[in-house]
Amino acid sequence: MVIIYFLLLGIFVDLSDEVKNKIRHFPPQFLFGASSSAYQVEGAWEEDGKSLSIWDVAVHANPDMVQDGTTGDVSTDSYHLYQKDVQLAKELGLDFYKFSISWTRILPNGFADKVNPLGIKYYKLLIEELLVNKIRPMVTMYHWDLPQNLQKFGGWSNPLIVGWFVDYAKVLFTSFGEKVKYWITINDPKAICVGGYGSTSQAPMMNVSGIAEYICVKNVLLAHAKVYELYNKQFRKTCKGSIGISISFVWYEPASGSYDDHQAAEDARKFDWEYFAHPIFSSAGDYPEEVKNNVAVKSAEQGFPKSRLPELSAAEVSLIKGSADFLGVNSYTTRLTYRDASLDGMYPVPSFMDDQGAVLIKDPSWTQAASTWLQEVPWGFLKVLMAIKSLYDNPPVYITENGWSTSGNLLDEDRIHYLRAYLNVLLDAVFEGADIRGYSVRSLTDSFEWFQGYTEKFGLYEVDFSSSDKARTPRKSAFVYKEICRSKTLDPDFEPEKFLVDGPEKNPKFDQNHVLTMLR
């Protein structure tokens, strides 16, 4: 069955080869956007009543862990320069802008006993600025920056956080619900739980793998579902919005045609994204059986009296199942997988990776981005989209993150190639009936890239972080994306000729204002 499913997906890969040199059209109602997150762009880390988040604490307590020793204290200073960023979004012709709200800027104590009026004011101003410029706000409630005050109590490993998150969401719905019609409860549960609680790759770096991340996932899913329930009961009728969750999807491809490698790829997909999506979007609900079985068997072998994976009760399964109006898909790249019995013990025991039981590798022939984890593999993106359609009865999908990192350069041909390739296979998926309603490139501007600091550039706009005004300059990709947004077409031959004629390599007097004029 696995091999048949895999081969069927392979059929769709050829579609992009047949149409890659043709102008292709997006559906008339298809939406284009760009994304950011609060800690990565806002700055103002201690201003106007904002308290410390786990990322504020992490980068100051562990400066050596950040590749260039920087912090997000100022970043692009979007807190003060939000109008400038909205202008960039307007110049691109975006339909929506995906940003996140800083929990600590709204509730400095983490709890809902004290609401910060200056935090409310800032996001009201940002939302209004977007709407005045005919750009829809797509708001993420939580993008990794938990209040440090809540982390003192265990953060996402404490089941009480479900109630704390609901209280926070209620403040957001009450304050912004009339204007915001697209809500994302939580961005990338895997990064939060596996990265932050099962390892040191994300704050709060709890690093208790095999136990903490499983507790975290259950609490994240319940918090999401409870917020969805809250919206349905108290806000949907008057606010008339929609709520989803953004989940990270990596395609895992067998490294060979062997049964073991196919099974390794299947297990990797189960643990990487079905673990988070299946409870919400599948008809059965609950965790995938393979995840439950793998962890139970490993736990028994390791002497645990019961599975390290906390069960979902029948009532919890029912609560979580169907608790989303759309699925936000964060997808960038693909990995090869294999299984080799001689490599048993390569992962710590117990651990999430040992439970998964697959070895993950990169293909060196795939084009490499500045980020070590990111390679250009558009056919893997197509397989993700078709798998979602098949597994979850074709839910409404917004691509909430997809993009390419460089080390810097205004003539970012590699980013343009990546975006066109991924949008091309997205259209293949739409042609095959996938209900994909929008696409958000990551990101609008360069920003603080977590423990990579400012060494990796994802922005359509370059940011001069050394300048007092954090000057933003459009890269060539901004012109290409602007044309895609304007025409709702994908033209592989489109070249923004003014940029090529007047670009920095051709004109030493090239400056930001000149490029902004051309964009308009």
Phi, psi and omega in degrees: 000318180299317183292319179299314180300317180298316180294322178299318178298325181297332179302321186287338182299325184291340183300319183294328179295327182286334187242005189295339181258012181251152172288129183239149185248137173275155176304148184304325183269004182294137184252141176244140181214186173217158189233160174204178171218155190303306184295330184286334187234335191291317190069214179046048192291337179233024184259153170053042172088359179290139177258183185280137171259172179296334178281325173303315182291316185299313186285333178277326180280336185227061184300332181290342180282340177274128190307318180252012176071018183264181177222176173263021184303321180242312180050230180276359179058039182295340176300320179265337187247028183299327180296324177296318180292323177295323177297321176299316179298321178294317180298326177286340183080032182293144172277328180211159176232122180264118177223164179246159177259136178279114179307318184288341178279335179268313181237090185302329178274354186088325179269164184273016179286338181223115178259130183275110183296331180288327175293315177301316182299316181301311183288331174295319179295318179296314180297316181294321179297320177296312184295321178300328180265016174061039176242127183279130175283129170247111194252125173266127181285323184221115176234061165083352187259067180297141173303131179301330179298328177279331178294334176301333180261012179105351177057230183286357175268358177259121182300340178293345181294338177302313178292323179295320180292322177297317178300316178298314180298323180297322176297318180294314180298318181295321185278323190234358189299328181291333185259334184261124182250352177234116180241138170241120184293307189219136178260118170060075178304328181296316179298320179297309191272308180287320179286317187267331184250337179255358180203191178247017184279346178220155172294144012267012176058045182293321171060049175238072188287149181090350180225300188296321183293329179289323175295316180300314183299315179301316181292322178297314181295319179292321178296316177302311184295322179293325177291320176299317178297317178302314181298316180300319186281324190242342190231335188299318184298321182268325185269332174056044178252188177226154185229134175223189176222144179258125182238141180276132182237119169248135174275133178249118184254134177301137179287343177212181179273005183290153178300317183299320180288324174297319179292324176298318178296318179298315179296321179298319179292323179299315183282327187285318182220332177294328177306325182266325185275324185303315181299332183266316194254346180279159179289335181273329185076184178070174177289155175301141182302323182296322178294313179299317182291316180301312183291322180296315181295314179297320180298317179297317179297330183270001175091008177285140181291339175207172184300141175288347178274112180298133180289152166262128178291167178302321179292323179290320176302316181294320180297316186283322184299128179078012186272049177199141175273338178205162177252122172274125183250116170260112184215132185230320196208184185225153175230151170270148182228148173209167178231130181220115183300332181290347181263008175305135181095000180288339178252151176302153179236125354280158175196160178300317182291324176293321177297321180293317173074021179240143175266129185249128181224165175258152172267116184295346179280345180282143181299132187258135174273181175293330176282131184298332184274354191247120174230154180275112180218076187298327180294334175291323176298317178299319180295324174301311184296320180287327176295318177300314179302316184286314187285327191241026174058042172054064180286159170300131185235136165242129173283105187268345172207131170195132182180183190224139180255144173231177175268001181121151180143129180286331177267081188265068182299326181294322177294318179299316179299316180298311182298316179296319181295318182286322176292329178296315180284334172301317177294327173301316180295319177299318178300328179274008173098004179293135184273072181259120191253347181191166183219131178238120178280141171252116009219174179299309180232163167304153182203180178287116184263057173056230184286356173269358177059230182253020183279341181244131186248114178257354192283144165293335178246128173286141177244130174271094185290345180274347182275154183293329182260010179049054187308132178256130178232129182290137171277171178303324180300331178297320179293320180293316180293324177301317180293323176297314179297319183292312188267345188052040175226158175246105183249107183293345182260358182294130176230124176285087193296326180299322180295319182293323181287317189257008184293169187298330180288335182262336189224107182294345179265007178308131177219167186299315184298324179297317181292320178298323177297318179296323180297322181291000000 
